[in-house]
C-alpha positions in Angstrom: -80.0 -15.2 67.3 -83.3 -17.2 67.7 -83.5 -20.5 69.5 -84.4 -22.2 65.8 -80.7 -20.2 65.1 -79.0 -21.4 67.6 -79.9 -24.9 67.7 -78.9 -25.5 64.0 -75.7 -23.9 64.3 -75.2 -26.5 67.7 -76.4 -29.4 65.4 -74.0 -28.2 62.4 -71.3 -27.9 64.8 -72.1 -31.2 65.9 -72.1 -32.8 62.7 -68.8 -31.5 61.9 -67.3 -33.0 65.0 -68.4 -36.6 63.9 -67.2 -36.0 60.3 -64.0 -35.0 61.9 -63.8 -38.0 63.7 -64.7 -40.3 61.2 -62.4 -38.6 58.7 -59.7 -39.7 61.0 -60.5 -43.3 60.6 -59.4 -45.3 57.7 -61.9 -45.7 54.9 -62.3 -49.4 55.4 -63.9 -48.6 59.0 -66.2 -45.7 58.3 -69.2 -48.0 57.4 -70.0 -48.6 60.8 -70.1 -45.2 61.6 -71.9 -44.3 58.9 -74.3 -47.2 60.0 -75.0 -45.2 63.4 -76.0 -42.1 61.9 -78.2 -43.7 59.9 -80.0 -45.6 63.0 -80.2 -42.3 65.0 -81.3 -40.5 62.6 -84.1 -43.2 61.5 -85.2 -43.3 65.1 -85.2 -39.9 65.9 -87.2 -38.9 62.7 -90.1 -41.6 63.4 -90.1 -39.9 66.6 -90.9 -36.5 65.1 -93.1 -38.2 63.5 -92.4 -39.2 60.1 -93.3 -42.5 58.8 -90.8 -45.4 58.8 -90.3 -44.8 54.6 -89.9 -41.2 55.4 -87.3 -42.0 58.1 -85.7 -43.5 56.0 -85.2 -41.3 53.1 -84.5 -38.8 56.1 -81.4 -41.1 57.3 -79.8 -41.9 54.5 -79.7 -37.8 53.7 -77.9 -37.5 56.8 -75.7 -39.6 56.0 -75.1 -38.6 53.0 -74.3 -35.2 53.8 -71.7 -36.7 56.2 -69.5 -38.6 54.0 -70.1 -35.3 51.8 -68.7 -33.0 54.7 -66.1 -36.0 55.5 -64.7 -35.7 51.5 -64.5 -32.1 51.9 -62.2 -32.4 55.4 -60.1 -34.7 53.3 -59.9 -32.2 50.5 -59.0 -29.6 52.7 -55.5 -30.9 53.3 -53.2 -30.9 56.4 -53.4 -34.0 58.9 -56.8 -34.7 60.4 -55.5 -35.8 63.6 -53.8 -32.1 63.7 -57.5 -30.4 64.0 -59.5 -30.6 67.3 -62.9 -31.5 67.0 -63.4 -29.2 70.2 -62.4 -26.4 68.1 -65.1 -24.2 66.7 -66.1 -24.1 63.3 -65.0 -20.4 61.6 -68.0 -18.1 61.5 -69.0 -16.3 58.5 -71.4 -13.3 58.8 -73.0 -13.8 55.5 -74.4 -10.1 54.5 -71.5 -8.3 56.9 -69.4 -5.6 55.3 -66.3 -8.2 55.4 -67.6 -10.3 53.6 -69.1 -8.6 50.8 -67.2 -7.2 47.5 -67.1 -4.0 46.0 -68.4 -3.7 42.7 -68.3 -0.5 40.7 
């Protein structure tokens, strides 16, 4: 896998954990987790480079891609609490013979 590979799967991975974690909280206390994504991720795309408005839109993406992922944990069923965030996210070969169908 390349390094671009490899550090988008560690950053995907990472995401997951904190939607994990926030799925865990009640709904009336995610805001302010929510918040901090958005400030990290505002500060760390201005220091890619982009411009403050850019930032911006780039943030609230983020963090709207969370509380995407977060709805989709809470979809899933089961008890949050019951998954570890240490646990690695199921890989899917996309393109692999087991995951492909037979057509004929």
């Amino acid at each position: 896998m390349s390094v671009v590979g490899t550090a988008l799967e560690q950053l995907l991975r990472l995401i997951y954990r904190r939607a994990l974690k926030i799925a865990a909280f009640p709904e009336d206390e995610r805001d302010s987790h929510y918040d901090l994504i958005r400030l990290s991720c505002c500060a760390a795309a201005e220091h890619i480079g982009q411009s403050p408005d850019e930032a911006a839109v780039t943030a609230n993406d983020m963090v709207q891609f969370v509380r995407a992922l977060v709805g989709i944990i809470e979809l899933g069923g089961g008890s949050v609490q019951e998954r570890s965030g240490d646990r690695p996210m199921p890989t899917r070969h996309f393109g692999s013979r087991e995951n492909s169908t037979r057509r004929i």
